[in-house]
Amino acid sequence: VTRLRAMMKDSDNVMAEAIGREVAIHRGSTAPQATLDVLAEHGFTTAGTTLADSSGLSTLNLITPALLDAVLLSAAQGGEIAPLLDTLPVAHGEGTLYDRFEDLPGRGWVRAKTGTLDYTSALAGTVTSENGNVYTFALLSNDSEILPARRAMDTLTSALRKY
């Protein structure tokens, strides 16, 4: 969990590739296939998902927000992967979210993993509402300017605090 937390906090792509390869060696497979196999074995639908690497940097990767959210929901419901949630950076507190959510109600309440490629931005994680409800989300924005897309995602996830 310590290595996963370090990887997630700072979006360490080299570490992500190394962890993916370790899983692959353990399973006798390639890193992308091992990841898909583990997801399928845990009951997640991977149809339509293509992974070319473990870091998310390849433009050949295709993953649906529904799959990302299903994994987060399982963790939020206390499933076997619940420790995953503790690896996510806190909004305006650390890692890739350190300089985000400064003036938004999600500050300190959103925990999420970011993803950024040219004209693509992603945010997937959880937010705890004012009433104590925990919501999961997975947002992807393609073919858009990065900064406005990030702001829109931060604003949307912050709005969930009211519910």
PDB file of C-alpha atoms in Angstrom:
ATOM      1  CA  VAL A   1       0.000   0.000   0.000  1.00  0.00           C
ATOM      2  CA  THR A   2       2.926   2.359   0.694  1.00  0.00           C
ATOM      3  CA  ARG A   3       4.177   2.131  -2.892  1.00  0.00           C
ATOM      4  CA  LEU A   4       0.660   2.507  -4.278  1.00  0.00           C
ATOM      5  CA  ARG A   5       0.113   5.612  -2.165  1.00  0.00           C
ATOM      6  CA  ALA A   6       3.368   7.166  -3.388  1.00  0.00           C
ATOM      7  CA  MET A   7       2.456   6.320  -6.978  1.00  0.00           C
ATOM      8  CA  MET A   8      -1.070   7.720  -6.729  1.00  0.00           C
ATOM      9  CA  LYS A   9      -0.157  10.834  -4.740  1.00  0.00           C
ATOM     10  CA  ASP A  10       2.320  12.180  -7.246  1.00  0.00           C
ATOM     11  CA  SER A  11       1.078  10.317 -10.324  1.00  0.00           C
ATOM     12  CA  ASP A  12       4.413   8.508 -10.633  1.00  0.00           C
ATOM     13  CA  ASN A  13       4.192   6.870 -14.055  1.00  0.00           C
ATOM     14  CA  VAL A  14       7.517   5.034 -13.744  1.00  0.00           C
ATOM     15  CA  MET A  15       6.361   3.433 -10.507  1.00  0.00           C
ATOM     16  CA  ALA A  16       3.011   2.549 -12.109  1.00  0.00           C
ATOM     17  CA  GLU A  17       4.831   0.725 -14.899  1.00  0.00           C
ATOM     18  CA  ALA A  18       7.056  -1.092 -12.379  1.00  0.00           C
ATOM     19  CA  ILE A  19       4.091  -2.212 -10.268  1.00  0.00           C
ATOM     20  CA  GLY A  20       2.258  -3.352 -13.406  1.00  0.00           C
ATOM     21  CA  ARG A  21       5.260  -5.419 -14.460  1.00  0.00           C
ATOM     22  CA  GLU A  22       5.563  -6.977 -11.007  1.00  0.00           C
ATOM     23  CA  VAL A  23       1.933  -8.079 -11.176  1.00  0.00           C
ATOM     24  CA  ALA A  24       2.526  -9.429 -14.686  1.00  0.00           C
ATOM     25  CA  ILE A  25       5.589 -11.440 -13.643  1.00  0.00           C
ATOM     26  CA  HIS A  26       3.685 -12.874 -10.688  1.00  0.00           C
ATOM     27  CA  ARG A  27       0.849 -13.907 -13.001  1.00  0.00           C
ATOM     28  CA  GLY A  28       2.991 -14.986 -15.976  1.00  0.00           C
ATOM     29  CA  SER A  29       1.432 -12.453 -18.321  1.00  0.00           C
ATOM     30  CA  THR A  30       2.000  -9.024 -19.828  1.00  0.00           C
ATOM     31  CA  ALA A  31       1.356  -6.017 -17.601  1.00  0.00           C
ATOM     32  CA  PRO A  32      -1.733  -4.772 -19.437  1.00  0.00           C
ATOM     33  CA  GLN A  33      -3.259  -8.254 -19.672  1.00  0.00           C
ATOM     34  CA  ALA A  34      -2.516  -9.021 -16.024  1.00  0.00           C
ATOM     35  CA  THR A  35      -4.367  -5.859 -15.013  1.00  0.00           C
ATOM     36  CA  LEU A  36      -7.392  -6.797 -17.116  1.00  0.00           C
ATOM     37  CA  ASP A  37      -7.328 -10.340 -15.726  1.00  0.00           C
ATOM     38  CA  VAL A  38      -7.256  -9.130 -12.120  1.00  0.00           C
ATOM     39  CA  LEU A  39     -10.177  -6.781 -12.789  1.00  0.00           C
ATOM     40  CA  ALA A  40     -12.210  -9.555 -14.439  1.00  0.00           C
ATOM     41  CA  GLU A  41     -11.433 -11.986 -11.602  1.00  0.00           C
ATOM     42  CA  HIS A  42     -12.861  -9.456  -9.172  1.00  0.00           C
ATOM     43  CA  GLY A  43     -16.092  -9.236 -11.156  1.00  0.00           C
ATOM     44  CA  PHE A  44     -15.494  -6.030 -13.080  1.00  0.00           C
ATOM     45  CA  THR A  45     -16.659  -5.819 -16.683  1.00  0.00           C
ATOM     46  CA  THR A  46     -13.682  -5.034 -18.893  1.00  0.00           C
ATOM     47  CA  ALA A  47     -15.462  -5.240 -22.250  1.00  0.00           C
ATOM     48  CA  GLY A  48     -14.372  -2.331 -24.409  1.00  0.00           C
ATOM     49  CA  THR A  49     -11.262  -1.737 -22.315  1.00  0.00           C
ATOM     50  CA  THR A  50      -7.856  -1.691 -23.993  1.00  0.00           C
ATOM     51  CA  LEU A  51      -4.669  -1.237 -22.004  1.00  0.00           C
ATOM     52  CA  ALA A  52      -1.336  -0.699 -23.729  1.00  0.00           C
ATOM     53  CA  ASP A  53       0.602   0.208 -20.574  1.00  0.00           C
ATOM     54  CA  SER A  54       0.269   0.435 -16.803  1.00  0.00           C
ATOM     55  CA  SER A  55       0.829   4.166 -16.444  1.00  0.00           C
ATOM     56  CA  GLY A  56      -2.048   5.454 -18.546  1.00  0.00           C
ATOM     57  CA  LEU A  57       0.279   7.420 -20.798  1.00  0.00           C
ATOM     58  CA  SER A  58      -0.394   5.490 -23.992  1.00  0.00           C
ATOM     59  CA  THR A  59      -2.898   7.038 -26.360  1.00  0.00           C
ATOM     60  CA  LEU A  60      -3.940   3.454 -27.151  1.00  0.00           C
ATOM     61  CA  ASN A  61      -5.468   2.991 -23.696  1.00  0.00           C
ATOM     62  CA  LEU A  62      -9.253   2.942 -23.674  1.00  0.00           C
ATOM     63  CA  ILE A  63     -11.061   2.677 -20.359  1.00  0.00           C
ATOM     64  CA  THR A  64     -14.604   3.696 -19.591  1.00  0.00           C
ATOM     65  CA  PRO A  65     -15.587   5.955 -16.727  1.00  0.00           C
ATOM     66  CA  ALA A  66     -18.073   3.199 -15.810  1.00  0.00           C
ATOM     67  CA  LEU A  67     -15.237   0.744 -15.117  1.00  0.00           C
ATOM     68  CA  LEU A  68     -13.271   3.297 -13.103  1.00  0.00           C
ATOM     69  CA  ASP A  69     -16.369   4.130 -11.081  1.00  0.00           C
ATOM     70  CA  ALA A  70     -17.219   0.454 -10.525  1.00  0.00           C
ATOM     71  CA  VAL A  71     -13.781  -0.095  -8.990  1.00  0.00           C
ATOM     72  CA  LEU A  72     -14.162   2.982  -6.773  1.00  0.00           C
ATOM     73  CA  LEU A  73     -17.691   1.984  -5.748  1.00  0.00           C
ATOM     74  CA  SER A  74     -16.498  -1.478  -4.747  1.00  0.00           C
ATOM     75  CA  ALA A  75     -13.783   0.100  -2.628  1.00  0.00           C
ATOM     76  CA  ALA A  76     -16.219   2.598  -1.076  1.00  0.00           C
ATOM     77  CA  GLN A  77     -18.590  -0.234  -0.170  1.00  0.00           C
ATOM     78  CA  GLY A  78     -15.829  -1.880   1.836  1.00  0.00           C
ATOM     79  CA  GLY A  79     -14.791  -4.484  -0.676  1.00  0.00           C
ATOM     80  CA  GLU A  80     -11.433  -6.211  -0.798  1.00  0.00           C
ATOM     81  CA  ILE A  81      -9.955  -3.169  -2.513  1.00  0.00           C
ATOM     82  CA  ALA A  82     -11.145  -0.654   0.114  1.00  0.00           C
ATOM     83  CA  PRO A  83      -7.525   0.291   1.003  1.00  0.00           C
ATOM     84  CA  LEU A  84      -7.291   1.799  -2.495  1.00  0.00           C
ATOM     85  CA  LEU A  85      -9.250   4.834  -1.277  1.00  0.00           C
ATOM     86  CA  ASP A  86      -6.552   5.735   1.244  1.00  0.00           C
ATOM     87  CA  THR A  87      -4.037   6.051  -1.602  1.00  0.00           C
ATOM     88  CA  LEU A  88      -5.964   8.844  -3.337  1.00  0.00           C
ATOM     89  CA  PRO A  89      -4.690  12.419  -2.956  1.00  0.00           C
ATOM     90  CA  VAL A  90      -6.832  14.855  -0.944  1.00  0.00           C
ATOM     91  CA  ALA A  91      -8.172  17.959  -2.701  1.00  0.00           C
ATOM     92  CA  HIS A  92      -5.996  21.009  -1.971  1.00  0.00           C
ATOM     93  CA  GLY A  93      -4.009  18.903   0.440  1.00  0.00           C
ATOM     94  CA  GLU A  94      -1.438  16.796  -1.356  1.00  0.00           C
ATOM     95  CA  GLY A  95      -0.019  15.368  -4.532  1.00  0.00           C
ATOM     96  CA  THR A  96      -1.617  16.149  -7.866  1.00  0.00           C
ATOM     97  CA  LEU A  97      -4.562  17.835  -6.119  1.00  0.00           C
ATOM     98  CA  TYR A  98      -2.410  20.131  -3.988  1.00  0.00           C
ATOM     99  CA  ASP A  99      -3.087  23.233  -6.082  1.00  0.00           C
ATOM    100  CA  ARG A 100      -6.699  22.432  -6.937  1.00  0.00           C
ATOM    101  CA  PHE A 101     -10.035  23.061  -5.144  1.00  0.00           C
ATOM    102  CA  GLU A 102      -8.610  26.101  -3.308  1.00  0.00           C
ATOM    103  CA  ASP A 103     -11.891  28.042  -3.288  1.00  0.00           C
ATOM    104  CA  LEU A 104     -14.302  25.120  -3.679  1.00  0.00           C
ATOM    105  CA  PRO A 105     -16.333  23.184  -1.084  1.00  0.00           C
ATOM    106  CA  GLY A 106     -14.634  19.949  -2.160  1.00  0.00           C
ATOM    107  CA  ARG A 107     -11.401  21.178  -0.576  1.00  0.00           C
ATOM    108  CA  GLY A 108     -10.357  18.501   1.916  1.00  0.00           C
ATOM    109  CA  TRP A 109     -13.344  16.292   1.036  1.00  0.00           C
ATOM    110  CA  VAL A 110     -12.576  15.079  -2.474  1.00  0.00           C
ATOM    111  CA  ARG A 111     -10.038  12.267  -2.804  1.00  0.00           C
ATOM    112  CA  ALA A 112      -9.146  11.509  -6.402  1.00  0.00           C
ATOM    113  CA  LYS A 113      -6.650  10.344  -8.978  1.00  0.00           C
ATOM    114  CA  THR A 114      -5.931  12.721 -11.816  1.00  0.00           C
ATOM    115  CA  GLY A 115      -5.007  11.903 -15.375  1.00  0.00           C
ATOM    116  CA  THR A 116      -3.808  14.260 -18.076  1.00  0.00           C
ATOM    117  CA  LEU A 117      -2.791  13.844 -21.707  1.00  0.00           C
ATOM    118  CA  ASP A 118      -2.904  16.383 -24.526  1.00  0.00           C
ATOM    119  CA  TYR A 119      -6.504  17.665 -24.632  1.00  0.00           C
ATOM    120  CA  THR A 120      -7.651  14.942 -22.222  1.00  0.00           C
ATOM    121  CA  SER A 121      -8.261  15.296 -18.511  1.00  0.00           C
ATOM    122  CA  ALA A 122      -9.599  12.817 -15.961  1.00  0.00           C
ATOM    123  CA  LEU A 123     -10.596  12.833 -12.323  1.00  0.00           C
ATOM    124  CA  ALA A 124     -11.778   9.693 -10.517  1.00  0.00           C
ATOM    125  CA  GLY A 125     -12.371   9.262  -6.822  1.00  0.00           C
ATOM    126  CA  THR A 126     -14.733   9.907  -3.941  1.00  0.00           C
ATOM    127  CA  VAL A 127     -16.316  12.849  -2.188  1.00  0.00           C
ATOM    128  CA  THR A 128     -17.992  12.886   1.209  1.00  0.00           C
ATOM    129  CA  SER A 129     -21.130  15.023   1.410  1.00  0.00           C
ATOM    130  CA  GLU A 130     -22.135  17.364   4.209  1.00  0.00           C
ATOM    131  CA  ASN A 131     -24.605  14.636   5.275  1.00  0.00           C
ATOM    132  CA  GLY A 132     -21.888  11.977   5.397  1.00  0.00           C
ATOM    133  CA  ASN A 133     -22.812  10.248   2.147  1.00  0.00           C
ATOM    134  CA  VAL A 134     -19.855   8.965   0.149  1.00  0.00           C
ATOM    135  CA  TYR A 135     -20.135   9.375  -3.614  1.00  0.00           C
ATOM    136  CA  THR A 136     -17.848   7.886  -6.225  1.00  0.00           C
ATOM    137  CA  PHE A 137     -17.191   9.462  -9.593  1.00  0.00           C
ATOM    138  CA  ALA A 138     -15.130   9.027 -12.728  1.00  0.00           C
ATOM    139  CA  LEU A 139     -14.995  11.973 -15.099  1.00  0.00           C
ATOM    140  CA  LEU A 140     -13.184  12.111 -18.439  1.00  0.00           C
ATOM    141  CA  SER A 141     -12.957  15.080 -20.760  1.00  0.00           C
ATOM    142  CA  ASN A 142     -11.635  14.520 -24.285  1.00  0.00           C
ATOM    143  CA  ASP A 143     -10.772  17.088 -26.954  1.00  0.00           C
ATOM    144  CA  SER A 144     -10.879  19.988 -24.517  1.00  0.00           C
ATOM    145  CA  GLU A 145      -8.542  22.538 -23.035  1.00  0.00           C
ATOM    146  CA  ILE A 146      -7.016  21.092 -19.860  1.00  0.00           C
ATOM    147  CA  LEU A 147      -7.441  23.961 -17.380  1.00  0.00           C
ATOM    148  CA  PRO A 148     -11.142  24.658 -18.081  1.00  0.00           C
ATOM    149  CA  ALA A 149     -11.851  20.908 -18.036  1.00  0.00           C
ATOM    150  CA  ARG A 150     -10.119  20.531 -14.670  1.00  0.00           C
ATOM    151  CA  ARG A 151     -12.034  23.464 -13.226  1.00  0.00           C
ATOM    152  CA  ALA A 152     -15.337  22.005 -14.449  1.00  0.00           C
ATOM    153  CA  MET A 153     -14.552  18.621 -12.883  1.00  0.00           C
ATOM    154  CA  ASP A 154     -13.464  20.230  -9.614  1.00  0.00           C
ATOM    155  CA  THR A 155     -16.653  22.311  -9.528  1.00  0.00           C
ATOM    156  CA  LEU A 156     -18.882  19.315 -10.303  1.00  0.00           C
ATOM    157  CA  THR A 157     -17.342  17.053  -7.678  1.00  0.00           C
ATOM    158  CA  SER A 158     -17.466  19.878  -5.133  1.00  0.00           C
ATOM    159  CA  ALA A 159     -21.184  20.316  -5.817  1.00  0.00           C
ATOM    160  CA  LEU A 160     -21.755  16.749  -4.600  1.00  0.00           C
ATOM    161  CA  ARG A 161     -20.903  17.947  -1.082  1.00  0.00           C
ATOM    162  CA  LYS A 162     -24.445  19.378  -0.815  1.00  0.00           C
ATOM    163  CA  TYR A 163     -26.136  16.015  -1.307  1.00  0.00           C
TER     164      TYR A 163
END
